[in-house]
Short mmCIF file of C-alpha atoms in Angstrom, two decimals:
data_model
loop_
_atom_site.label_atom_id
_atom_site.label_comp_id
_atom_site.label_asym_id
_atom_site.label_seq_id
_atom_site.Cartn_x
_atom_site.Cartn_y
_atom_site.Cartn_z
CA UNK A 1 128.81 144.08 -19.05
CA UNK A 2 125.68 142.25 -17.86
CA UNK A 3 122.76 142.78 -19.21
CA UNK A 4 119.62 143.13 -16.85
CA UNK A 5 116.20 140.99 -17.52
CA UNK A 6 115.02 144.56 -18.11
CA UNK A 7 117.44 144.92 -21.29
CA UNK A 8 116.44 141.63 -22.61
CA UNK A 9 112.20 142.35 -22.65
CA UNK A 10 111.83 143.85 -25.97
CA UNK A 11 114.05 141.50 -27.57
CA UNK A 12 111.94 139.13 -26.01
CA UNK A 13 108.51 140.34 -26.68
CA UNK A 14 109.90 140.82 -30.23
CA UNK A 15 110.40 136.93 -30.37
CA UNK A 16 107.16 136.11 -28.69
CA UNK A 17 105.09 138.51 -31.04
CA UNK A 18 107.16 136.67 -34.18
CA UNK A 19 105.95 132.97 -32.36
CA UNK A 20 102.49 134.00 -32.56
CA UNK A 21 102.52 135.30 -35.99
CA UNK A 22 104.21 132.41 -37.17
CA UNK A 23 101.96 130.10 -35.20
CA UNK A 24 98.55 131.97 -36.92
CA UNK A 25 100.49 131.94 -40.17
CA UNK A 26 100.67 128.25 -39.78
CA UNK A 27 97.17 127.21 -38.45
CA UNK A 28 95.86 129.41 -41.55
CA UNK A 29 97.96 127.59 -44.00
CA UNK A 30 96.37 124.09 -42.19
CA UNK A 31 93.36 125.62 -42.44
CA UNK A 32 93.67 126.42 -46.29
CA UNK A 33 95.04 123.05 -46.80
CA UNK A 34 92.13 121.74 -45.22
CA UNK A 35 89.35 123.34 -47.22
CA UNK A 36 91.15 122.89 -50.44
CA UNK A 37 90.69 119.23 -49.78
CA UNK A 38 87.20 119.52 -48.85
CA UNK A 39 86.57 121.39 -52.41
CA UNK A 40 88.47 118.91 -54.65
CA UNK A 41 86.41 117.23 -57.08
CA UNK A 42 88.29 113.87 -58.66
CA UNK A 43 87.41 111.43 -60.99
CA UNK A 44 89.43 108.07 -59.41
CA UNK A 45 89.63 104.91 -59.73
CA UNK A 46 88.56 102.45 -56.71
CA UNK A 47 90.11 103.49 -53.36
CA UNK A 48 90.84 106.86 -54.96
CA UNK A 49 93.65 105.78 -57.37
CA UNK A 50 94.95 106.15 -59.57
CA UNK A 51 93.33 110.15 -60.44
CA UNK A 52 91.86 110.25 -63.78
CA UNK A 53 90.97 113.79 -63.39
CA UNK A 54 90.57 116.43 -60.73
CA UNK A 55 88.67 119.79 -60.51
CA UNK A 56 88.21 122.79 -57.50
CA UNK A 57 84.46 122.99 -56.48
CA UNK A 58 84.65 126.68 -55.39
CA UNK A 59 85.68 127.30 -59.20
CA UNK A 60 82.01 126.08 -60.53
CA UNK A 61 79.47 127.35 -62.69
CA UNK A 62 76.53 127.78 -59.83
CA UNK A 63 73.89 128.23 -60.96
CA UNK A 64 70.71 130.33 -59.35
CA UNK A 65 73.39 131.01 -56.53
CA UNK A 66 74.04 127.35 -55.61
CA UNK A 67 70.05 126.45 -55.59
CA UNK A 68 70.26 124.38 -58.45
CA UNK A 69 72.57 122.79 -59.79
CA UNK A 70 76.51 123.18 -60.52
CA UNK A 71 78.94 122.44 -63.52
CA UNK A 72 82.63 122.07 -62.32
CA UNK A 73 85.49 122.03 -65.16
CA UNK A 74 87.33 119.03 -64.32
CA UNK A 75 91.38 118.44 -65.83
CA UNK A 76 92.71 115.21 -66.87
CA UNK A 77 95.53 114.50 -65.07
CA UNK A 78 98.76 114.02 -67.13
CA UNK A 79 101.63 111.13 -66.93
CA UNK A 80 105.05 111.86 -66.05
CA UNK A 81 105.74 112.67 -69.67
CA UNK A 82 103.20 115.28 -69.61
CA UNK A 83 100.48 113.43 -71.78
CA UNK A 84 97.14 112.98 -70.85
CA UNK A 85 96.25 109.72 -68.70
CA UNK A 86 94.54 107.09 -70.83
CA UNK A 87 91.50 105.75 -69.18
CA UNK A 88 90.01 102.75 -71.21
CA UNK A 89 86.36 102.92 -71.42
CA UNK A 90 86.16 99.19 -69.63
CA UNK A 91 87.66 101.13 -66.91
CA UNK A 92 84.01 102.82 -66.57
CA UNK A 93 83.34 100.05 -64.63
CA UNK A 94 85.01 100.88 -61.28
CA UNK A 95 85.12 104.88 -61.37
CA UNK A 96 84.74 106.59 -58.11
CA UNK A 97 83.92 110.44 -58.30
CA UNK A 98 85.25 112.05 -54.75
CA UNK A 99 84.40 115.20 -53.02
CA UNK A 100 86.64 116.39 -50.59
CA UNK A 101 88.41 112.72 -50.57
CA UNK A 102 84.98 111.43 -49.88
CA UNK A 103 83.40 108.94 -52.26
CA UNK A 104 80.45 110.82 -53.22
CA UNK A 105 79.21 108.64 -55.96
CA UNK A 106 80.48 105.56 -58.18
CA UNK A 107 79.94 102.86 -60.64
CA UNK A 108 79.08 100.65 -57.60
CA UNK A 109 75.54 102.69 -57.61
CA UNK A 110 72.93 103.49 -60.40
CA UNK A 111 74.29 104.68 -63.52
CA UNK A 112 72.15 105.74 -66.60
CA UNK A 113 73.80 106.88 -69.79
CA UNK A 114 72.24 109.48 -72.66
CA UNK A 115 73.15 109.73 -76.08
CA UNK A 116 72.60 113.39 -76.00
CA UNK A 117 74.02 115.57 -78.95
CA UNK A 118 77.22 117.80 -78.24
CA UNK A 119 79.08 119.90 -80.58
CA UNK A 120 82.54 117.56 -79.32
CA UNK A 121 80.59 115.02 -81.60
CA UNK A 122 82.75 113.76 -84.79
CA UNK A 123 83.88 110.69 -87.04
CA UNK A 124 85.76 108.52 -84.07
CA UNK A 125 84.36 110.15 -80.59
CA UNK A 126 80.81 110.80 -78.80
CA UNK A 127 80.23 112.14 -75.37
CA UNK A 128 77.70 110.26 -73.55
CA UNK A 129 75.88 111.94 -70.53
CA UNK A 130 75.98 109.72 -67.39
CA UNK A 131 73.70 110.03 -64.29
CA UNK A 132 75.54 108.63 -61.27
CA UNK A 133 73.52 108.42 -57.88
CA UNK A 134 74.38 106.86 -54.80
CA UNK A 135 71.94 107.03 -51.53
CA UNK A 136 70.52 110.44 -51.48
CA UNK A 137 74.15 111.94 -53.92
CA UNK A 138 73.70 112.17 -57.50
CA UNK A 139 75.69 114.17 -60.28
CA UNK A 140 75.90 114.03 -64.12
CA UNK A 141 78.95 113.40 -66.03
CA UNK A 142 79.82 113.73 -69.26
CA UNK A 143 82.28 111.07 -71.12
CA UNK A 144 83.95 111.80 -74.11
CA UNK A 145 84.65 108.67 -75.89
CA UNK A 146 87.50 108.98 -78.42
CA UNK A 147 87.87 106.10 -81.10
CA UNK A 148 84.53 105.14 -81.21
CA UNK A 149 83.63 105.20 -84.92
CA UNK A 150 80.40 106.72 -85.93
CA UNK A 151 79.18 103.99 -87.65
CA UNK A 152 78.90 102.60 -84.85
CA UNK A 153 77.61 105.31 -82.02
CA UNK A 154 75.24 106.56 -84.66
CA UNK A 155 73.60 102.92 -84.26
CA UNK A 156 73.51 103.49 -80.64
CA UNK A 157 72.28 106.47 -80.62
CA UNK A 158 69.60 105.40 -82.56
CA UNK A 159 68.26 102.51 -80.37
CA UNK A 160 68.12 105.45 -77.55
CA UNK A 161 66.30 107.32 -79.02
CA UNK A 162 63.66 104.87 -80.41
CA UNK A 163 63.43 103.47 -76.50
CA UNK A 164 62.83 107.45 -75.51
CA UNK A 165 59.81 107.19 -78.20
CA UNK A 166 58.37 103.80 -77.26
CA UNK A 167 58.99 104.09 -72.88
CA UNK A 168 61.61 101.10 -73.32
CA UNK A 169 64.52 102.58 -71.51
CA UNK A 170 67.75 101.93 -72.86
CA UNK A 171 71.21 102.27 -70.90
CA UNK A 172 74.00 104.25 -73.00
CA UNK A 173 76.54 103.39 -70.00
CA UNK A 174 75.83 99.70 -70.48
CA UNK A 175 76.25 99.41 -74.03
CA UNK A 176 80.04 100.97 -73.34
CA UNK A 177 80.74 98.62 -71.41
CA UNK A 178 79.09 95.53 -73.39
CA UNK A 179 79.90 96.67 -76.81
CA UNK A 180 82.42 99.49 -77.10
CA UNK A 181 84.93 98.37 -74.73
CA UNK A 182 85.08 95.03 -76.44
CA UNK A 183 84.61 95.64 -79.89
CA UNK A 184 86.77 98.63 -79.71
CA UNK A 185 89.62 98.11 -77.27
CA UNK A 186 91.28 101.21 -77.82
CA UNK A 187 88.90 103.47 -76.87
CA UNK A 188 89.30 105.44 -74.36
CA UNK A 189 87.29 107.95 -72.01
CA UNK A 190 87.96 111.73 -70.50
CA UNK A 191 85.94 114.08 -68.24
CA UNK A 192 85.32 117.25 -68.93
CA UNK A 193 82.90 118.26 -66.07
CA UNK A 194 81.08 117.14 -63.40
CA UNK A 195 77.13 118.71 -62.71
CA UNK A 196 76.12 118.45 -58.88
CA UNK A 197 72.65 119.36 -57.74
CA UNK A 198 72.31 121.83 -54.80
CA UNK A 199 70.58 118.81 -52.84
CA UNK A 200 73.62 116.75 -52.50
CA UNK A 201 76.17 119.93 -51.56
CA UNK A 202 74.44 122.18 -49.63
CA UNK A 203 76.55 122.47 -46.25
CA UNK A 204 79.95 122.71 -48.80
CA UNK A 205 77.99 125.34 -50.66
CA UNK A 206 76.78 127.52 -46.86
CA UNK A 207 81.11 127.21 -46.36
CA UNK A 208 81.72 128.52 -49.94
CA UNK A 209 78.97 131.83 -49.40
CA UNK A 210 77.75 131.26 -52.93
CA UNK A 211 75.70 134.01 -52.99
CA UNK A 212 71.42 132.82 -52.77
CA UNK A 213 68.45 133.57 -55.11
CA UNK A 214 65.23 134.64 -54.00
CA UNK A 215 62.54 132.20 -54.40
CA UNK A 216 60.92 134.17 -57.05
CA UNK A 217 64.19 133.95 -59.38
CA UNK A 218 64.19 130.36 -58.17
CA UNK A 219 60.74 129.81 -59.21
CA UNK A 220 61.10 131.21 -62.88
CA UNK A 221 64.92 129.12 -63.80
CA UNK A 222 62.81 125.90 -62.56
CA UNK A 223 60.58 126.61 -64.91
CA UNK A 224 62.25 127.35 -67.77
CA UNK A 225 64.74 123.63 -66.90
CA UNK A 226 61.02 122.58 -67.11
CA UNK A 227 60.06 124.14 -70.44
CA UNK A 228 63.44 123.02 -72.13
CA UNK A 229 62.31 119.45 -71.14
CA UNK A 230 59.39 119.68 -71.87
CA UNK A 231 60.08 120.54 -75.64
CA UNK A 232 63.06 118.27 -76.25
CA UNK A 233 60.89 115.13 -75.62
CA UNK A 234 58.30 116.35 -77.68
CA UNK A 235 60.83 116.88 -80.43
CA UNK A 236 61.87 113.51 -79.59
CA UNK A 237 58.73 111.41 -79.57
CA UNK A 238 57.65 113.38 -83.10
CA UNK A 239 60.43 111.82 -84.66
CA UNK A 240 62.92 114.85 -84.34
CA UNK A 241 66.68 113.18 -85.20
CA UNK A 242 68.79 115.99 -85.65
CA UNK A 243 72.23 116.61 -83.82
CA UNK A 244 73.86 119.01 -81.94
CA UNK A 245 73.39 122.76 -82.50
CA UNK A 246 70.59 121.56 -85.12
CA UNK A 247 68.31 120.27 -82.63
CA UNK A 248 69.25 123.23 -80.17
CA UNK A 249 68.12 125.63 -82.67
CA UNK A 250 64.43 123.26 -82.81
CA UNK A 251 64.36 123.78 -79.25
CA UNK A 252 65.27 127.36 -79.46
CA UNK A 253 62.58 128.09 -81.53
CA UNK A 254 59.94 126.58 -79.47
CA UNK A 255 60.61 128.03 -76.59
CA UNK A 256 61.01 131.45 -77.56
CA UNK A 257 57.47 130.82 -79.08
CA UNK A 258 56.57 129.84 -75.92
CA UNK A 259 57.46 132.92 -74.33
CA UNK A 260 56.46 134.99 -77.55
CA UNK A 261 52.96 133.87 -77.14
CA UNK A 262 52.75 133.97 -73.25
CA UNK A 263 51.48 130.18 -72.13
CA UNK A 264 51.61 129.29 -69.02
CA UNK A 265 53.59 126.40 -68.58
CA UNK A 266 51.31 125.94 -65.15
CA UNK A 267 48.40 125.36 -67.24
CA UNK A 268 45.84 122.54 -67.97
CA UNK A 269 46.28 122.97 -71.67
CA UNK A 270 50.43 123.97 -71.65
CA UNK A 271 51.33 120.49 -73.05
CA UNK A 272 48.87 120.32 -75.91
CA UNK A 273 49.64 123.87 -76.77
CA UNK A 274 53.68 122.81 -77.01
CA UNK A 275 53.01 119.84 -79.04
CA UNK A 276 50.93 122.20 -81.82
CA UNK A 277 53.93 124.55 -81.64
CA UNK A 278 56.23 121.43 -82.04
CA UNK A 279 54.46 119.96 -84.95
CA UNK A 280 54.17 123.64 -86.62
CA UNK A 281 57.82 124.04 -86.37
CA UNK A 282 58.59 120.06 -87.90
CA UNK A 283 56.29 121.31 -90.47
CA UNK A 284 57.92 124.88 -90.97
CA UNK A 285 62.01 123.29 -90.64
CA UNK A 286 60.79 121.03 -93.68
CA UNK A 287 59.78 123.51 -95.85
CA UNK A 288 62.06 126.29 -95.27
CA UNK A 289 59.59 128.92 -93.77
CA UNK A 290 60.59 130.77 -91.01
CA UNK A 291 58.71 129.67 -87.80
CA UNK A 292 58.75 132.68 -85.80
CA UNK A 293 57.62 134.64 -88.72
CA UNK A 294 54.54 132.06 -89.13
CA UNK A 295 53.62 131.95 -85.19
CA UNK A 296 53.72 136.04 -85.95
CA UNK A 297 51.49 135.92 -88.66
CA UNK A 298 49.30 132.78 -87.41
CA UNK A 299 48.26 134.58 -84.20
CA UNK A 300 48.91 138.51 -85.50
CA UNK A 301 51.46 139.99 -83.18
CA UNK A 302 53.55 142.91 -84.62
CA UNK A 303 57.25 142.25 -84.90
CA UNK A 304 59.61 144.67 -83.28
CA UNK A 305 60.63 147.52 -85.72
CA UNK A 306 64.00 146.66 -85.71
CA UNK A 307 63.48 143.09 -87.14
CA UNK A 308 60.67 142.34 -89.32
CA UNK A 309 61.47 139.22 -90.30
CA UNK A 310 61.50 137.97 -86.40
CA UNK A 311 64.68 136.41 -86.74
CA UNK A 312 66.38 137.73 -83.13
CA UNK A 313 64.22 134.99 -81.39
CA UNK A 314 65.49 132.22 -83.41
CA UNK A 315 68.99 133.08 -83.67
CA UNK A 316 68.49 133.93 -79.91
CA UNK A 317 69.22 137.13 -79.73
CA UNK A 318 67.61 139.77 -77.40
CA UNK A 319 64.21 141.18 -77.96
CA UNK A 320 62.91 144.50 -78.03
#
């Protein structure tokens, strides 16, 4: 019984057919490998360890179809017991944030920190939003700062503000490092996020096929970044102190006079027409009249018939 090289060619095409599909099977899994890399977003420390927290890019918030600017959720990486790393906040000092393994900025370059409001706010912990840039890369990233009392952000937060009103620019991400990490030892920082802008990731965001805007659409979300802006520094230099979704609801209100009353944020006279709509609603928050309601009145335009009382624009709900 010998078998023929005849006999033995499907059995051997068989094999050769299962090479090939193995082989593709196994560039494809390189090739997966390889662009999950290129989308990881960490949060290191220098030379890329140890990893404080880690995110997937293709997983962002994009905004305006990448044009813009991007949020990506980040995870704090856990300990072998499962808990959550602790990061110290002097450790703020020598951060690295990677992209695809790739420093793409760090505490080595510029950092500025905000003492924006957030909700996460409380009694012993304040985010502060950071803008890192490094040659022509630059992000924004939150830290949430646990065991920082308020007594003593609040303080902080204060001094900000007053150098926002008087030009004198004051660094939140220094005073960590000057005053919180030494008076308070045991604080400690996570990251929640990361923001890119579109400049920075552009060829990552071509590979991803994020889906583009047309320049229109593009046009109008720049300009309402621009009108938000525009509004919460006005609040801001008028003395405006309030907190979280307090002062969102301030800006809320403005803006959706803004758009109630049609100005042209293009205009010669846009700024001077904000700042009488920002002094009006000061004026209005204090004595418990309803702003919309008074803009309505002030320059006669008919509220909707389902709401009277104008309320939908300043709990932000959708107009008629």
């Amino acid at each position: 019984n010998v078998f023929a090289m005849s006999d033995l060619a499907p059995f051997v095409a068989a094999t050769l057919r299962d090479k090939v599909v193995q082989d593709l099977l196994e560039e494809n899994r390189k090739l997966r490998r390889k662009l999950d890399n290129l989308q990881k977003v960490e949060i290191t420390g220098p030379g890329g360890s140890p990893i404080y927290a880690s995110g997937a890019f293709q997983d962002g918030n994009w905004q305006n179809g990448g044009h813009l600017w991007g949020d990506v959720k980040l995870e704090m990486a856990t300990s072998a017991d499962g808990s959550e790393v602790v990061v110290p906040v002097s450790y703020l000092n020598n951060i690295e944030i990677r992209l695809g393994g790739v420093v793409y900025a760090s505490s080595d370059g510029e950092v500025f920190g905000f003492m924006d409001e957030s909700d996460w706010d409380g009694e012993m912990r304040k985010e502060v939003n950071c803008h890192y840039s490094s040659d022509k890369n630059n992000l924004w990233l939150p830290l949430r700062i646990r065991q920082w009392p308020q007594s003593h952000w609040s303080t902080i937060q204060e001094m900000e503000y007053a150098g926002r009103t008087t030009g004198e620019r004051f660094d939140a991400h220094d005073a960590l490092l000057e005053q919180v990490a030494v008076a308070f030892p045991d604080a400690t920082v996570s990251f929640p996020l990361a923001t890119f802008f579109s400049s920075g990731v552009q060829e990552l965001i071509k590979k991803l096929e994020i889906p583009s805007i047309s320049e229109e659409e593009k046009q109008e979300d720049e300009d309402v970044m621009r009108l938000f802006n525009v509004v919460s520094m006005m609040l801001r230099s008028r003395g405006n102190n309030e907190n979280g979704e307090a002062f969102a609801n301030s800006v809320y209100e403005i803006v959706s006079a803004v758009r109630l009353l049609g100005l042209n944020i293009s205009g010669e006279e846009f700024a001077t027409e904000v700042l009488t709509l920002v002094n009006a609603q000061m004026e209005s928050s204090q004595s418990g009249v309803d702003f919309i309601s008074q803009v309505r009145e002030t320059h006669n335009i008919q509220a909707p018939d389902n709401d009277e009382s104008g309320q939908h624009e300043q709990n932000g709900g959708e107009s008629a």
